[in-house]
Coordinates of C-alpha atoms in Angstrom, one line a residue:
Chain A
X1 CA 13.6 -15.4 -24.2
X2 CA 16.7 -14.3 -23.0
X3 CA 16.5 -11.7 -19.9
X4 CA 19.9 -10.3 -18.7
X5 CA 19.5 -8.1 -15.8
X6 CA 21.4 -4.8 -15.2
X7 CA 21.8 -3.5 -11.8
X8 CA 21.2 0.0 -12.1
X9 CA 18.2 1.3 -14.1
X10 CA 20.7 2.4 -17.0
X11 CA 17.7 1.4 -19.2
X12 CA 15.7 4.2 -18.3
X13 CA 17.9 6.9 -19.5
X14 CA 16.7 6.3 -22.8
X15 CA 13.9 7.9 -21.5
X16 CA 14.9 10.4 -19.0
X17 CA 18.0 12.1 -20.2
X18 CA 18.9 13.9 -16.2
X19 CA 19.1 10.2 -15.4
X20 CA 21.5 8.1 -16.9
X21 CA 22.9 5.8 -14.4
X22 CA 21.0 6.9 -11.5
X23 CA 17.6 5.8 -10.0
X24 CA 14.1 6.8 -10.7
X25 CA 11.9 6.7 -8.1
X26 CA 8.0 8.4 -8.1
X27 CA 7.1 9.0 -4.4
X28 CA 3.4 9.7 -3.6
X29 CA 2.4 11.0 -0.6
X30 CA 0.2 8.9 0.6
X31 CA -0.3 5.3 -0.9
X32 CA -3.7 4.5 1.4
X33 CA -6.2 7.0 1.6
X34 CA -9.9 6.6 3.4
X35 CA -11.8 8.8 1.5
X36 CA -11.2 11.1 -1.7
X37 CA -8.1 13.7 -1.3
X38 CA -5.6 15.3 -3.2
X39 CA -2.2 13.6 -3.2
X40 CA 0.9 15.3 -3.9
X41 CA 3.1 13.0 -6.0
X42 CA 7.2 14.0 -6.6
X43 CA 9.6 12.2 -9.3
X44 CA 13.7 12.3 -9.3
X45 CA 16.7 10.7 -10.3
X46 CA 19.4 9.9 -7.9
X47 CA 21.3 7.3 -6.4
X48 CA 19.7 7.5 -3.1
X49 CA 15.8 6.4 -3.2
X50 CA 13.4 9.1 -2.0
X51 CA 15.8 11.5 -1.1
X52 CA 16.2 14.9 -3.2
X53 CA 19.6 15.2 -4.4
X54 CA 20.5 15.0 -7.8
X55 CA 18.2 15.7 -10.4
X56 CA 14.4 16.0 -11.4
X57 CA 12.3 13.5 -13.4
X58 CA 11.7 14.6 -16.9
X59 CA 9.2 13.7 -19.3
X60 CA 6.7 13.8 -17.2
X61 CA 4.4 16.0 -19.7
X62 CA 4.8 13.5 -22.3
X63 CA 4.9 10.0 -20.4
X64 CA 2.9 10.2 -17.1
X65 CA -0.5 8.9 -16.8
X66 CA -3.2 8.4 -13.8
X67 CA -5.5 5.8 -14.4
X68 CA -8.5 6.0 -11.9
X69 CA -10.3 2.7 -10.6
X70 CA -12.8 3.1 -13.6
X71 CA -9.9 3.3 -16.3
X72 CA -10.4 7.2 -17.2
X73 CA -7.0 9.2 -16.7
X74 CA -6.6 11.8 -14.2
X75 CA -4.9 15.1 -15.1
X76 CA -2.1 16.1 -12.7
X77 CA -2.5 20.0 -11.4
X78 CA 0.5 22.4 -10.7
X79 CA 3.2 20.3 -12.4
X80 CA 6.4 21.7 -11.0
X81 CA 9.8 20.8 -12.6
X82 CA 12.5 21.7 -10.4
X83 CA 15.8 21.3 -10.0
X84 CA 16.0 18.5 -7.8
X85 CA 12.4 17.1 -8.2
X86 CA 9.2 17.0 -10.3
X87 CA 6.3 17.7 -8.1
X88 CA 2.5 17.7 -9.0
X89 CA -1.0 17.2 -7.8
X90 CA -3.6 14.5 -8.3
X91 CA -7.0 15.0 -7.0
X92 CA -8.5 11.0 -6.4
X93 CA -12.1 11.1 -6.2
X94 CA -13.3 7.7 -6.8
X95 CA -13.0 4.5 -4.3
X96 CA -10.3 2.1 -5.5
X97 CA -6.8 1.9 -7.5
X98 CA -5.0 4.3 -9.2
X99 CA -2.4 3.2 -11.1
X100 CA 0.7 6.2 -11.7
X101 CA 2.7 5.7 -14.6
X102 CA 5.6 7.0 -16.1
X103 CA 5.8 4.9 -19.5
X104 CA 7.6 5.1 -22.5
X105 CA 8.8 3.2 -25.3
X106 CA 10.8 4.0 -28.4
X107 CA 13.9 3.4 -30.4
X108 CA 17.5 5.7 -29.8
X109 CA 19.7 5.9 -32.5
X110 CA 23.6 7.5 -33.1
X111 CA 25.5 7.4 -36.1
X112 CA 28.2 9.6 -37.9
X113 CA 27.9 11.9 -40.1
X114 CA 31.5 12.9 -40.9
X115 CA 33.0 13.8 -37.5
X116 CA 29.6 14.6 -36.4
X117 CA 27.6 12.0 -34.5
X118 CA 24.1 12.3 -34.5
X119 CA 21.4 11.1 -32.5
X120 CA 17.8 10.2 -32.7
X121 CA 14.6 9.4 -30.7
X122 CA 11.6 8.2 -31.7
X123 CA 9.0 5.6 -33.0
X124 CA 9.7 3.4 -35.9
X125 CA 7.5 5.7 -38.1
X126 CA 10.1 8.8 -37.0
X127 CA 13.2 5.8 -37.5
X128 CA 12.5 5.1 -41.3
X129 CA 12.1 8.7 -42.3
X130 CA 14.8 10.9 -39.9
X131 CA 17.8 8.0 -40.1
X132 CA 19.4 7.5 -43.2
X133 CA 18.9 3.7 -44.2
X134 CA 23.1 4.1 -45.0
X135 CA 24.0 5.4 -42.2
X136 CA 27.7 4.8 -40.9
X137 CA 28.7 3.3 -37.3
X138 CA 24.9 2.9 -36.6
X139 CA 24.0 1.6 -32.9
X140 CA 20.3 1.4 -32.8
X141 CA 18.7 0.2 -29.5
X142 CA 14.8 -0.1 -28.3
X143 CA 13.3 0.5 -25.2
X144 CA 10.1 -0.4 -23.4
X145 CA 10.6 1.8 -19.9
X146 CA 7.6 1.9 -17.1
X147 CA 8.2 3.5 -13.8
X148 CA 5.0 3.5 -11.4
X149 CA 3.1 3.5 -8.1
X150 CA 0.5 3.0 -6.4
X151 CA -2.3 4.3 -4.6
X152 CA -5.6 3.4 -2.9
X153 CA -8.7 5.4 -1.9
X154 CA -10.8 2.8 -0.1
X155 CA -11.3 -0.9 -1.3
X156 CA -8.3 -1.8 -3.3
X157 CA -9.5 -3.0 -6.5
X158 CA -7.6 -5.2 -9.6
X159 CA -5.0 -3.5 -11.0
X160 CA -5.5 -4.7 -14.7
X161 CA -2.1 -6.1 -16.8
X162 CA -0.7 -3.4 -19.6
X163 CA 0.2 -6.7 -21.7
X164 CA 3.4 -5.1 -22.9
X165 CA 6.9 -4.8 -22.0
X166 CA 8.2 -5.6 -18.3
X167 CA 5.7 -5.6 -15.5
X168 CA 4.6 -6.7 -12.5
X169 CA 1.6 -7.9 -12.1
X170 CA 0.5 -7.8 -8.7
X171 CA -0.7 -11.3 -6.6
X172 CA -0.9 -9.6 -3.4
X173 CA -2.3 -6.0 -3.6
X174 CA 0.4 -3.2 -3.7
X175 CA -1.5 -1.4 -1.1
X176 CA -2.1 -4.1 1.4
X177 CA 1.6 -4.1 2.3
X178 CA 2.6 -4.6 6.0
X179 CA 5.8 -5.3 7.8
X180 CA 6.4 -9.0 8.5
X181 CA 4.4 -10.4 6.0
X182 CA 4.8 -11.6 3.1
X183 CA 3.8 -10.2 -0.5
X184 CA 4.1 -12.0 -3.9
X185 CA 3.9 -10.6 -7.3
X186 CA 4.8 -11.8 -10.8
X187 CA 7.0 -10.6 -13.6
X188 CA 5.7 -11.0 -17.0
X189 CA 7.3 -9.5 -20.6
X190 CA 4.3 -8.9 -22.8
X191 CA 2.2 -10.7 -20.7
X192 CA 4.5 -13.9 -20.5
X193 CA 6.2 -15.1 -17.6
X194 CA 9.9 -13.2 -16.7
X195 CA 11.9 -16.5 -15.4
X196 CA 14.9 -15.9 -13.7
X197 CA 14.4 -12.1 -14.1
X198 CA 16.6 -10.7 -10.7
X199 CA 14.6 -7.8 -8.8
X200 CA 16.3 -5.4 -7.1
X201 CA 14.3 -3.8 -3.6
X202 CA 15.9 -1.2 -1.3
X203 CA 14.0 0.6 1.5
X204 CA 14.1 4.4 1.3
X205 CA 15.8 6.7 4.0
X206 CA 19.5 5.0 2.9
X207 CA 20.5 8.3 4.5
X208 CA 20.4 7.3 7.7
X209 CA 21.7 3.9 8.1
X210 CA 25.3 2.6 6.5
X211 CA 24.6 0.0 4.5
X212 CA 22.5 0.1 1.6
X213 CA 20.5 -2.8 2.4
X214 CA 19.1 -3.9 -0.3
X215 CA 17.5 -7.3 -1.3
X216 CA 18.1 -9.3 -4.5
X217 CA 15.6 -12.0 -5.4
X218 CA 14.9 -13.7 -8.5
X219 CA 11.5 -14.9 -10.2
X220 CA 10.7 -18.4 -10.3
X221 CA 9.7 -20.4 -14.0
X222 CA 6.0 -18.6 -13.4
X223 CA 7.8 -15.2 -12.7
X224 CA 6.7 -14.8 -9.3
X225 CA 8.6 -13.2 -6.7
X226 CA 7.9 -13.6 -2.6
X227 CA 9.1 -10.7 -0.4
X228 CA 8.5 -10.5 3.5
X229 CA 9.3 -6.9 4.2
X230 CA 11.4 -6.4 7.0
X231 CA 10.1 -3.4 8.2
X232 CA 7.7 -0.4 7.1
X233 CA 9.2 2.2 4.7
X234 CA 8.6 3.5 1.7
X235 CA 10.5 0.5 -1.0
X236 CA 12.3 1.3 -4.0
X237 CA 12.0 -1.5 -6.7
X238 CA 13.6 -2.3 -9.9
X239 CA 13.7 -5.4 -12.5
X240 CA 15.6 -5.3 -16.2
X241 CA 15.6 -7.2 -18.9
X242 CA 16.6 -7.5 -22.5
X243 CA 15.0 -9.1 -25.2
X244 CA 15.5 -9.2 -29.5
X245 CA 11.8 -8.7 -29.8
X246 CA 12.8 -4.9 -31.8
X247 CA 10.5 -3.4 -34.6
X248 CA 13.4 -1.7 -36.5
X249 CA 16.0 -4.6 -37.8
X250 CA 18.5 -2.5 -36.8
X251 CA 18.1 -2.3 -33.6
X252 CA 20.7 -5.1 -31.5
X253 CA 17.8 -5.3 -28.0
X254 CA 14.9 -4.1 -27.2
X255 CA 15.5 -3.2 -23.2
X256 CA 13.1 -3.4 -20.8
X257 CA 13.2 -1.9 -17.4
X258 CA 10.6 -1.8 -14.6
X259 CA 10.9 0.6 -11.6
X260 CA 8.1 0.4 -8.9
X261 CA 7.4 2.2 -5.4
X262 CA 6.0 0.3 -2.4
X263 CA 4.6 1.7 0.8
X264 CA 5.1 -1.0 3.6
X265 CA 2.8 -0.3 6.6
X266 CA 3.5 -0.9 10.3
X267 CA 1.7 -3.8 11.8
Chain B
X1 CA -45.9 -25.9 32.6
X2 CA -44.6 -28.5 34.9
X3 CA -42.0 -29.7 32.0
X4 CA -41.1 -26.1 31.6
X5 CA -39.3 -25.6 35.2
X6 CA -37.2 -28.3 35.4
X7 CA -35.2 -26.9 32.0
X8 CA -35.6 -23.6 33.1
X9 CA -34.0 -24.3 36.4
X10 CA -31.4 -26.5 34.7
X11 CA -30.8 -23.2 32.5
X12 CA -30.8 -21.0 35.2
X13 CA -27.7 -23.3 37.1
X14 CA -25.7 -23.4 34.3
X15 CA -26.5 -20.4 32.1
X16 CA -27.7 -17.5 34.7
X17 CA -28.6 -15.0 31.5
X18 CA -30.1 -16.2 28.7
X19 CA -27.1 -15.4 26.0
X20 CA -23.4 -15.2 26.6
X21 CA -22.4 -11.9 27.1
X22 CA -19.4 -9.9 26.2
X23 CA -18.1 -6.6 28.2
X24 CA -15.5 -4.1 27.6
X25 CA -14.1 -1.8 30.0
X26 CA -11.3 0.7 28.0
X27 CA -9.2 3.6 29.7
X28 CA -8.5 6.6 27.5
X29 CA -5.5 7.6 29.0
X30 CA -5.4 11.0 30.0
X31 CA -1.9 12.1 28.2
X32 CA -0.2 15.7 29.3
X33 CA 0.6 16.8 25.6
X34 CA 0.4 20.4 24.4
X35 CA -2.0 19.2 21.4
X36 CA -4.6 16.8 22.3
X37 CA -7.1 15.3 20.3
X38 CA -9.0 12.6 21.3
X39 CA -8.3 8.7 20.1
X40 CA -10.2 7.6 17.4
X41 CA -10.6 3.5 18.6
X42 CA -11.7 0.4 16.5
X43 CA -13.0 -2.9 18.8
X44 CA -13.3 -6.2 16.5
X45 CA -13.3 -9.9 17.0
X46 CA -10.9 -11.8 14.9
X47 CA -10.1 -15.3 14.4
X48 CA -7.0 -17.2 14.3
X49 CA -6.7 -16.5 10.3
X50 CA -6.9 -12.8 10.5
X51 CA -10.4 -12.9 9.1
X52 CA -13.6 -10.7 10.9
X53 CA -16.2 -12.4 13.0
X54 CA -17.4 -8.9 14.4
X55 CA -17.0 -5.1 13.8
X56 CA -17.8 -4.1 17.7
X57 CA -17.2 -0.4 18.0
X58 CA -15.3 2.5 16.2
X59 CA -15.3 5.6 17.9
X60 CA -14.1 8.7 15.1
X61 CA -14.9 12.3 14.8
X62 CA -18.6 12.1 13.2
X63 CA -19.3 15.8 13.7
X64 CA -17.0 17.5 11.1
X65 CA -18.3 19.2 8.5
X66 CA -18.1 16.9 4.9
X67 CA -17.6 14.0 6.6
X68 CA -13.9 15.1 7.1
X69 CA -13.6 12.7 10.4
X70 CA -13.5 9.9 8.1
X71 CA -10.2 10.8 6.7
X72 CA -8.4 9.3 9.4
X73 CA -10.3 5.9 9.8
X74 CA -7.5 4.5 7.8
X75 CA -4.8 5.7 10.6
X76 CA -6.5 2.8 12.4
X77 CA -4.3 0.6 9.9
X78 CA -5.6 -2.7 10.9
X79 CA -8.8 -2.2 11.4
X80 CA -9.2 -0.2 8.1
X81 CA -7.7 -3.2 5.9
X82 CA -9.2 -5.8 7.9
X83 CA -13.1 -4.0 7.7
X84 CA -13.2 -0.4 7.1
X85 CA -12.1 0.2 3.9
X86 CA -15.0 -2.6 3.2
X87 CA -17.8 -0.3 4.6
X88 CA -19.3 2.7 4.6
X89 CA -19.8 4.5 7.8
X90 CA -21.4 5.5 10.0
X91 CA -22.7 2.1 11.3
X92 CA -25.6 2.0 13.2
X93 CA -24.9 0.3 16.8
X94 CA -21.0 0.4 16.0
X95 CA -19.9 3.9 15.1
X96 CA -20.2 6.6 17.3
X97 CA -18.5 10.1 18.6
X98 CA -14.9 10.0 20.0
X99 CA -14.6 9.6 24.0
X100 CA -13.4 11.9 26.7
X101 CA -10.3 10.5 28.5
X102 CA -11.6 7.6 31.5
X103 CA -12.8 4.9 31.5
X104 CA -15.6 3.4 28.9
X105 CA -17.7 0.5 29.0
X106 CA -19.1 -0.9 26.5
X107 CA -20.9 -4.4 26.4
X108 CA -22.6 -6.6 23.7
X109 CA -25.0 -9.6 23.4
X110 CA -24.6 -12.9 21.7
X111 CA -27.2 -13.2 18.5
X112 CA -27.9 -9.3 19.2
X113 CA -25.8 -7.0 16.7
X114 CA -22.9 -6.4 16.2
X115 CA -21.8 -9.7 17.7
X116 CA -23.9 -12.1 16.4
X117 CA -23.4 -15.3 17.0
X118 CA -20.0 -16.4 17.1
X119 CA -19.3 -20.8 16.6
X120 CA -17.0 -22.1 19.3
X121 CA -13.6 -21.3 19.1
X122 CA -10.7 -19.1 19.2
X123 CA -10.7 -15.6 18.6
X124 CA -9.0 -12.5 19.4
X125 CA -10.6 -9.2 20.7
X126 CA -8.7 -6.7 18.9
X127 CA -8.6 -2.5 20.3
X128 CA -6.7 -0.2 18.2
X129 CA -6.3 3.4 18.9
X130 CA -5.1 6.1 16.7
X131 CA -4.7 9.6 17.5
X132 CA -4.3 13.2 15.7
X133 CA -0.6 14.2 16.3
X134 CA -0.1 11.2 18.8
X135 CA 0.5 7.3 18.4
X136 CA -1.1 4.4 17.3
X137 CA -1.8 1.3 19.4
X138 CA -2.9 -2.3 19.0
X139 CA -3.8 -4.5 21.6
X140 CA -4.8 -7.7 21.3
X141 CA -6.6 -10.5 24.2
X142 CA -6.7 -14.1 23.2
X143 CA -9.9 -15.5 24.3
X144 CA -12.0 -18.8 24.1
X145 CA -16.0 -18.7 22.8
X146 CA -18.2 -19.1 24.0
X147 CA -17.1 -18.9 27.5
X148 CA -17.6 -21.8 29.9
X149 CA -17.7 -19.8 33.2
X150 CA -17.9 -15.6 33.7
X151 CA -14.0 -14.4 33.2
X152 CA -12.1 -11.6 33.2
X153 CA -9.0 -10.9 30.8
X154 CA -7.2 -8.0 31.5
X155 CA -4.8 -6.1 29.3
X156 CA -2.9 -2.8 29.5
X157 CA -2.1 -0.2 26.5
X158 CA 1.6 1.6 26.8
X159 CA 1.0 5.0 24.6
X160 CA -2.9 5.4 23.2
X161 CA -4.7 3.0 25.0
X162 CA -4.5 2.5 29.3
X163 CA -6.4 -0.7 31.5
X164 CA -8.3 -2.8 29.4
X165 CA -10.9 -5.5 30.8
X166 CA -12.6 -7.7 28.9
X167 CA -15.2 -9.6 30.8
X168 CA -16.9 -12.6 29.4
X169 CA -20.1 -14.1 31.2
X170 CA -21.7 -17.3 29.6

């Protein structure tokens, strides 16, 4: 398998138009909880992680899921799309892990029409019928996009793999995370090690310190990954990849991106 | 009869009670802030690896309505990964109300709960204090089980926590 890696999540404005070479970040507001709560959960684009200055998350309607601990989906309450940030509410209720999700998949198309070009998005059903199979200067490209967090009411408990696309399947819990110590996760590509896939981490709160400080790691031949996090903060991270593993013939890639939030815990 | 007195006076000389004991004496500082609420405070035994030989005391709000007090166990960070997020409270002989500011003592028994018996070695008497709209505290003292002669091991919290004794008596 061939992985490139792309620094910026570029991949992801497949799937978020507002986004295109900016970040996407999901920030809950609390990643530990000791009993069942509401937790308010915001979504943007921007350059600088966690902080509110470019543009809100779309898609959110479409895309976002909350899986409880017993694999039932929570509904998210008072979804507010502003300009600078999504906002909603998720009532947790049961002990363990819920698993937030922004995840899409689907093929983008452009090709012209005269001096028209025109554009599509889509499955592969909505590819064969909408794009004409003669179509001139056609670029087709896939994507497999997940952007997620997440967030513990009591116990921790498994976090079970999707199986598909880029993710990171977790070897130390996501929220057992303390400064100091070490955490290890792996990469996989439908469900198959990511080996020399580079991941990208930054710690929020840029704003107020001059360099950007971010780390750059790369996963090992099993597609693991060992951070020890510096210090506590709410971490911003991000791993690409690109593979020919398309549905449509036409498309040149499918491109997979991964985005992930971290809360790191004081010891 | 006459067997018996020779052990029990051999016992008596090198063991004067009958199981090792282990005392706590912790300080809530008093604290001049405009919004005071009092510590909630976690006492466990660790070992060298991190892992639990004994959930001693939590002190949390156990009077509000729904159970609310528990929301805040888990500003007690280390104790809630290490044991509370593992069990459900309250805990009889280990939970109780939050303290006053002064000083508190509290003292437990080898083989008695909630120490138990602990095998010979290292361990770590861990005190962490949290507080509504204050700080958060961990304090740790380093001490050898079970202990050869009575000792004393005195430690001092900065912010949530003030003079800590721990008093070990074989």
């Amino acid at each position: 398998m061939k992985l490139k890696l792309a620094l910026a999540a570029l991949t992801l404005s497949l799937q978020f138009s507002t986004a295109q070479a900016h970040s996407v970040w999901l920030e809950p507001s609390s990643t530990v909880l000791s009993k069942a709560a509401y937790i308010t959960v915001a979504g943007a684009a921007g350059n600088d992680k966690f902080h509110y200055n470019h543009a809100a998350l779309r898609g959110l309607n479409e895309n976002f899921t909350a899986i409880a601990p017993d694999g039932s989906t929570v509904a998210p309450e008072n979804l507010m799309a502003g300009k600078l940030r999504t906002v909603f509410d998720l009532n947790l209720t049961q002990s363990g892990t819920y698993r937030l999700a922004v995840a899409s998949e689907g093929i983008m198309a452009s090709w012209k029409e005269g001096e028209q070009t025109k554009r599509f998005r889509g499955n592969a059903e909505a590819f064969a019928k909408d794009v004409p199979a003669n179509a001139t200067d056609l670029r087709v490209n896939e994507g497999v996009n997940r952007l997620e967090t997440f967030v513990t009411v009591g116990k921790p408990t498994d976090i079970k793999p999707i199986g598909k696309g880029l993710e990171l399947v977790p070897i130390t819990h996501p929220n057992d995370l303390f400064a100091g110590e070490t955490a290890t996760f792996r990469f996989v590509v439908d469900g198959k090690p990511a080996a020399g896939l580079e991941v990208l981490i930054m710690r929020g709160g840029s704003r107020y310190r001059n360099q950007l400080e971010e780390i750059k790691l790369t996963t090992d031949a099993e597609g693991k990954f060992s951070i020890k996090w510096p210090e506590a903060g709410m971490y911003w991270l991000d791993a690409d990849a690109q593979d020919d593993k398309t549905t449509v013939p036409q498309a040149r890639e499918r491109r997979l991106s991964y985005v992930a939030t971290f809360e790191v815990l004081p010891q | 009869m006459r067997r018996l007195i020779p052990l029990l006076c051999t016992g008596l000389l090198a063991t004067p009670a009958l199981a090792a004991e282990l005392k706590l004496d912790i300080e809530v500082p008093r604290l001049n802030v405009a919004e005071y609420h009092r510590p909630y405070v976690a006492v466990w035994i660790e070992k060298p690896d991190n892992s639990v030989a004994a959930n001693l005391a939590v002190w949390y709000d156990t009077k509000m309505r729904n159970d609310e007090g528990t929301k805040w166990l888990k500003d007690m960070r280390q104790w809630w990964r290490r044991i509370g997020r593992d069990v459900a409270v309250p805990i009889d002989g280990v939970t109780s109300a939050t303290r006053a500011p002064g000083m508190h003592s509290i003292s437990f028994v080898e083989g008695k709960s909630p120490l138990g018996k602990l095998a010979a070695g290292e361990y770590r008497l861990q005190i962490e204090a949290a507080r509504e709209a204050g700080g958060r505290e961990l304090v740790t003292i380093p001490f050898q089980w079970p202990p050869k002669q009575a000792l004393v091991e005195k430690a001092k919290g900065e912010h949530e926590l003030g003079a800590l004794s721990l008093e070990l008596k074989p």
